[in-house]
Amino acid sequence: MSGLLHRASEMEELDRYQRGQGDGTSMERNMGNGHNQGSHLQFFGQAKKRINDIFTEMTEYIEETGAFVTETNANGHSILEKETQDTMAGFKEKVHGIKEVLARDHMKVAFFGRTSNGKSTVINAMLRDKILPSGIGHTTHCFIQVEGTDKADGILLTEESDQPKSISSIRQLAHNLSAVKLKENTLLRILWPNSKCQVLKEDVVFVDSPGIDVTPDIDTWIDKFCLDADVFVLVANAESTLMQTEKNFFHKVSARLSKPNIFVLQNRWDVSAMEEDVEEVRKQHMSRNIEFFVDELKVLDRKEAENRVYFVSARETLACRLHQDKGTPTPTGILQEGFQIRMFEFANFEREFQQCISKSAVKTKFEQHADRGKSIISDIRQIMEEAYSKSIEIKDNQLLTRGENADRLDFLSKQLCLLTSEVKDKIKSMVEEVERKVSSALNDEIRRLSLLVEEFDRPFHHDPMMLAIYKKDLHRFVEATLCRNMACRCTSAIGRRLDVVQSFLEDRLLSILPEERKQQIFNVPKRDFEIAYRLDCRNLCADFQEDIHFKFSLGPTALMQRFLGAKGARAALFGTAGALGQPIAPPSESHSPLSQQDEIVASLLSTFVSLSSRSTLGVVVIAGVGIKAAGWKVIGVTAALYGLLYLYERLTWTTKARERAFKQQYVEYASSKLRLIVDLTSSNCSHQVQQELSSTFAQLCHQADVSKEQLKEEIKELDNAITKLKDVSAKAKTLRNKADWLDTELNSFVSKFLKQTLL
Ligand code: GDP
């Protein structure tokens, strides 16, 4: 009677609770009504989102570092090993794989127990809906996984087909009594709308299994469906004790997973409500279960184990929750006395389970991801650190080389400048020396010209035609002999001096050229240099006009020429106005000075010639005057002597005499002409030497210029390389720091989600 009254009061409180009139009593706090279920489960969701974000950042980071490594390797710097590119590709693949696993990661709870212990009912009660088929007998025939979906309606997926099926077909497919039987280790997936179930929304996946007492193939089950489960719930029948099959199952699980999270639900506890010694039975179940976890499986300590065993009635909880959600009162026939306590127990189990599964799932699912992420980041950091330090090292070396090259270039430029002015002086003095030498040699030759002409032994003939050929040959002979003599006097001496100067140039250049270019100096071809004197006698003496007609030495013209010079005589003879009308000009300094007496005689002769050339009358007058003055005898003797002298001279005017006269005239003429070109010839020769030396110096300097250009080019290349290396080191540093930042992110994830204890 008292039992009935007590149940009536429980019903009243339950009704108040269901109608939302609860006054904050323990029932409201403890019974998970679906609104506070997410609090612990959200921990997993938060962790999943956080680690997903970190891995998304890692993916971008690896893309960036991969591109950096490829670019750095492409630039040809030996900063990173060629294999680093492959290593980076490996990291990219790994992170991609982790991201894929992360997207699939969820909290998985697997329900096990003997047939009809109420596994499906427990799941339904937790989901607050009759999703899974349940009933008496061997009800669930295969594995059924219930997971959330964002779709509005639930669907069923089988392993055999991608075609979604309606949820109503679950009874047919999964029920043991169904005509269409699936294999025991087949998985059916129910995708239930998240909007209808908070637990599923938080990423919890429920797996219902066929009874462990009906299948011999438990190992395959465990391998296929249990290895990734975060929590195992053994739904036991409180009416009987823990069976060996159930213990065996957990021994197998424990052998595969080091410390599985196991909960035991002593279901159907409502049936015990009628019993007298219910507390005794409960204690016995409790101690045996704890003994099993602590002593046999060794997965929990005693205190922990006490929170893993719950005495519940899934049927009552389900019924109550269904009515509660519909807002209808639970029919009294379903609930047994003390149902409130069993529902508290169920809610306590759920709270404990949520805490355990979220913590465990975060650890099992994300800890290894975080560790792998940290290891990848650490490896990449090391690569970036290596790239940074190596690029700095190479850059410093390049800077050193650049400095050395710049110094060498500066040294070369300055030395070349000094050498150029030194060489200019050398060339100038050499040129002056050559000029002096050639000038002196040519003057000597001019002085010796008569001897040279004398050597010309070609037969002379005064016939104009023959004489023209004679002259031509004489020009050629004089020119050739002069050039030969000049060459003998100057060429070898100048050549020796040239060699000395050229060796000096080579030595000086060798002293300033870099080692690798020195050999090039010896490769500069030596040119045969000979001075060309260019004494063109033929043109020079083209105007030479010989005078080889007989001239009596005491003839009037000769006398005139003797005393007046050729010009004065001509003037007197041809009667130019100046010669007649004016007194005869005194002879110039260059001619031999005339004595006083000579001047008087010249004056007389001038008058005489002037008169005689005008008329015969003049001759007669002179004759008259002479006769009158000296007498006829003297005149006769003088005339005889004069005649004899004339005769003598006329007879000795032979070809030989003509040749002598010709050569003498030629020597005088050629000497005067050659004297005119002494300066020209010497400066021409010195110019040739100057040209030769300048061109030798230019050739040698070319090697220095090549060296300078090479150094400039090297400096330019080094500058480019240094700029690139600076970019590489800056980028490597940034990426290394980014690795540190990602490591910090992972560490904060670890401390926030993996080391934190859930309250
Ligand atoms: P499963 O085979 O382990 O999935 O068991 P089911 O969930 O299908 O349940 C088998 C039978 O036991 C069903 O008829 C349920 O109504 C019943 N049942 C489940 N839980 C309880 C409970 O807590 N108390 C009672 N009295 N019956 C229950």
mmCIF file of C-alpha atoms and ligand atoms in Angstrom, residues 113-122 133-140 208-209 211 235 239 267-271 312-316, ligand 1:
data_model
loop_
_atom_site.group_PDB
_atom_site.id
_atom_site.type_symbol
_atom_site.label_atom_id
_atom_site.label_comp_id
_atom_site.label_asym_id
_atom_site.label_seq_id
_atom_site.Cartn_x
_atom_site.Cartn_y
_atom_site.Cartn_z
ATOM 1 C CA GLY A 113 25.801 -6.879 -24.535
ATOM 2 C CA ARG A 114 23.866 -10.047 -24.849
ATOM 3 C CA THR A 115 20.795 -10.204 -27.018
ATOM 4 C CA SER A 116 17.719 -8.405 -25.686
ATOM 5 C CA ASN A 117 19.548 -6.782 -22.787
ATOM 6 C CA GLY A 118 18.148 -3.514 -24.123
ATOM 7 C CA LYS A 119 21.011 -2.003 -26.153
ATOM 8 C CA SER A 120 18.687 -0.524 -28.784
ATOM 9 C CA THR A 121 16.364 0.769 -26.074
ATOM 10 C CA VAL A 122 19.276 2.478 -24.301
ATOM 11 C CA PRO A 133 14.209 -1.317 -33.701
ATOM 12 C CA SER A 134 13.827 -3.158 -30.411
ATOM 13 C CA GLY A 135 11.857 -6.082 -29.188
ATOM 14 C CA ILE A 136 11.975 -9.433 -27.453
ATOM 15 C CA GLY A 137 14.386 -12.042 -28.770
ATOM 16 C CA HIS A 138 17.410 -11.681 -30.943
ATOM 17 C CA THR A 139 16.323 -8.276 -32.224
ATOM 18 C CA THR A 140 19.306 -6.379 -33.721
ATOM 19 C CA ASP A 208 24.449 -0.777 -31.832
ATOM 20 C CA SER A 209 25.703 -4.333 -32.157
ATOM 21 C CA GLY A 211 24.281 -9.727 -29.155
ATOM 22 C CA VAL A 235 24.358 -3.104 -21.532
ATOM 23 C CA GLU A 239 18.434 -9.725 -13.554
ATOM 24 C CA ASN A 267 19.582 -2.450 -17.384
ATOM 25 C CA ARG A 268 16.106 -3.689 -16.622
ATOM 26 C CA TRP A 269 16.618 -2.535 -13.022
ATOM 27 C CA ASP A 270 12.896 -1.737 -12.965
ATOM 28 C CA VAL A 271 12.199 -5.436 -12.769
ATOM 29 C CA VAL A 312 18.961 1.940 -14.983
ATOM 30 C CA SER A 313 15.804 1.152 -16.842
ATOM 31 C CA ALA A 314 16.156 2.129 -20.467
ATOM 32 C CA ARG A 315 12.536 1.319 -21.168
ATOM 33 C CA GLU A 316 11.252 3.656 -18.427
HETATM 34 P P1 GDP B 1 18.736 -5.534 -27.665
HETATM 35 O O1 GDP B 1 18.586 -6.792 -28.403
HETATM 36 O O2 GDP B 1 19.822 -5.615 -26.681
HETATM 37 O O3 GDP B 1 18.874 -4.388 -28.586
HETATM 38 O O4 GDP B 1 17.430 -5.329 -26.829
HETATM 39 P P2 GDP B 1 16.230 -4.427 -27.147
HETATM 40 O O5 GDP B 1 16.504 -3.011 -26.906
HETATM 41 O O6 GDP B 1 15.688 -4.768 -28.455
HETATM 42 O O7 GDP B 1 15.227 -4.889 -26.025
HETATM 43 C C1 GDP B 1 14.726 -6.109 -25.928
HETATM 44 C C2 GDP B 1 13.478 -6.103 -25.078
HETATM 45 O O8 GDP B 1 13.754 -5.699 -23.777
HETATM 46 C C3 GDP B 1 12.479 -5.115 -25.603
HETATM 47 O O9 GDP B 1 11.175 -5.680 -25.608
HETATM 48 C C4 GDP B 1 12.495 -4.003 -24.614
HETATM 49 O O10 GDP B 1 11.246 -3.355 -24.453
HETATM 50 C C5 GDP B 1 12.900 -4.672 -23.358
HETATM 51 N N1 GDP B 1 13.567 -3.826 -22.466
HETATM 52 C C6 GDP B 1 14.593 -3.054 -22.779
HETATM 53 N N2 GDP B 1 15.001 -2.354 -21.729
HETATM 54 C C7 GDP B 1 14.227 -2.712 -20.695
HETATM 55 C C8 GDP B 1 14.178 -2.294 -19.357
HETATM 56 O O11 GDP B 1 14.934 -1.476 -18.859
HETATM 57 N N3 GDP B 1 13.194 -2.893 -18.579
HETATM 58 C C9 GDP B 1 12.366 -3.782 -19.118
HETATM 59 N N4 GDP B 1 11.449 -4.298 -18.298
HETATM 60 N N5 GDP B 1 12.410 -4.163 -20.374
HETATM 61 C C10 GDP B 1 13.322 -3.645 -21.167
#
